[in-house]
Amino acid sequence: MGISAGIGLKYMLKEVIPHLKTKDILVIIPEYEQFSPKCYYGEETLSELLQIKKEWKELVFQTDWVAFPSSLISRVITDIIYHFTNKATPERYSRIKFNEYGDYIGHWQFKHHLISAPPITSSFSPKVIEDIKGIILQLEHKGVKIYLIPPCYHADNYSLDSQRILSIQKELQKQGIPFLSNPERYVFNDSLFYDTQYHLTKEGGLIRTQRLIEDLKRK
């Protein structure tokens, strides 16, 4: 379900829940913005997905009709600029570049070219975390084992966002659904990121995968 953050964690979980059975393991690794209402409930990407799937009822109630038109226009303008100036990133994301394990590998041949991202501006919501807790309790009652794990994060951005991330961590602990590991364990150096504070290079992905395996084995 890691195709796009704009789909929103709420909808991602809704898509996965019907397929989970007793003794299954669900690993949830949300970007920190997913703890804010704007991202958790989905953005324009979700609206586009719902149109493709013809889920009209969901589209009506999920879409922020105030923000959606301006976001769509902004995206179109950006694509036009890229088309005529040829200033697109070295690797434009494509649906055909997933491997047989579901990993996106289209950027593995390209070098790190991360542009520093601004600090997180969206505020996390205790109500969002309460909603996530409700979903987790529902699945645990069904016999599903769930692990909530911090996302990988760019070191420079972590120095800017550490207090906000700490607030999220404390609220998760308060709700009884803590991260499996401390967020700092998944903070990596600049050179291991591809194009955002979350997107790792091939080398970074391998290191992160090994740490994830170690954390899950401890449980």
Tab-separated table of N, CA and C in Angstrom, residues 31 62 79 108 135:
chain	number	residue	atom	x	y	z
A	31	GLU	N	4.262	7.362	7.138
A	31	GLU	CA	5.000	8.622	7.162
A	31	GLU	C	4.399	9.486	8.271
A	62	GLN	N	-15.149	11.612	0.892
A	62	GLN	CA	-13.720	11.650	1.213
A	62	GLN	C	-13.025	12.898	0.673
A	79	ASP	N	3.174	19.591	-14.536
A	79	ASP	CA	3.481	18.626	-15.600
A	79	ASP	C	3.762	19.328	-16.927
A	108	TRP	N	16.706	2.719	-8.629
A	108	TRP	CA	17.910	2.087	-8.083
A	108	TRP	C	19.162	2.380	-8.908
A	135	ILE	N	-8.832	0.751	14.935
A	135	ILE	CA	-8.624	-0.221	13.859
A	135	ILE	C	-7.721	-1.344	14.329
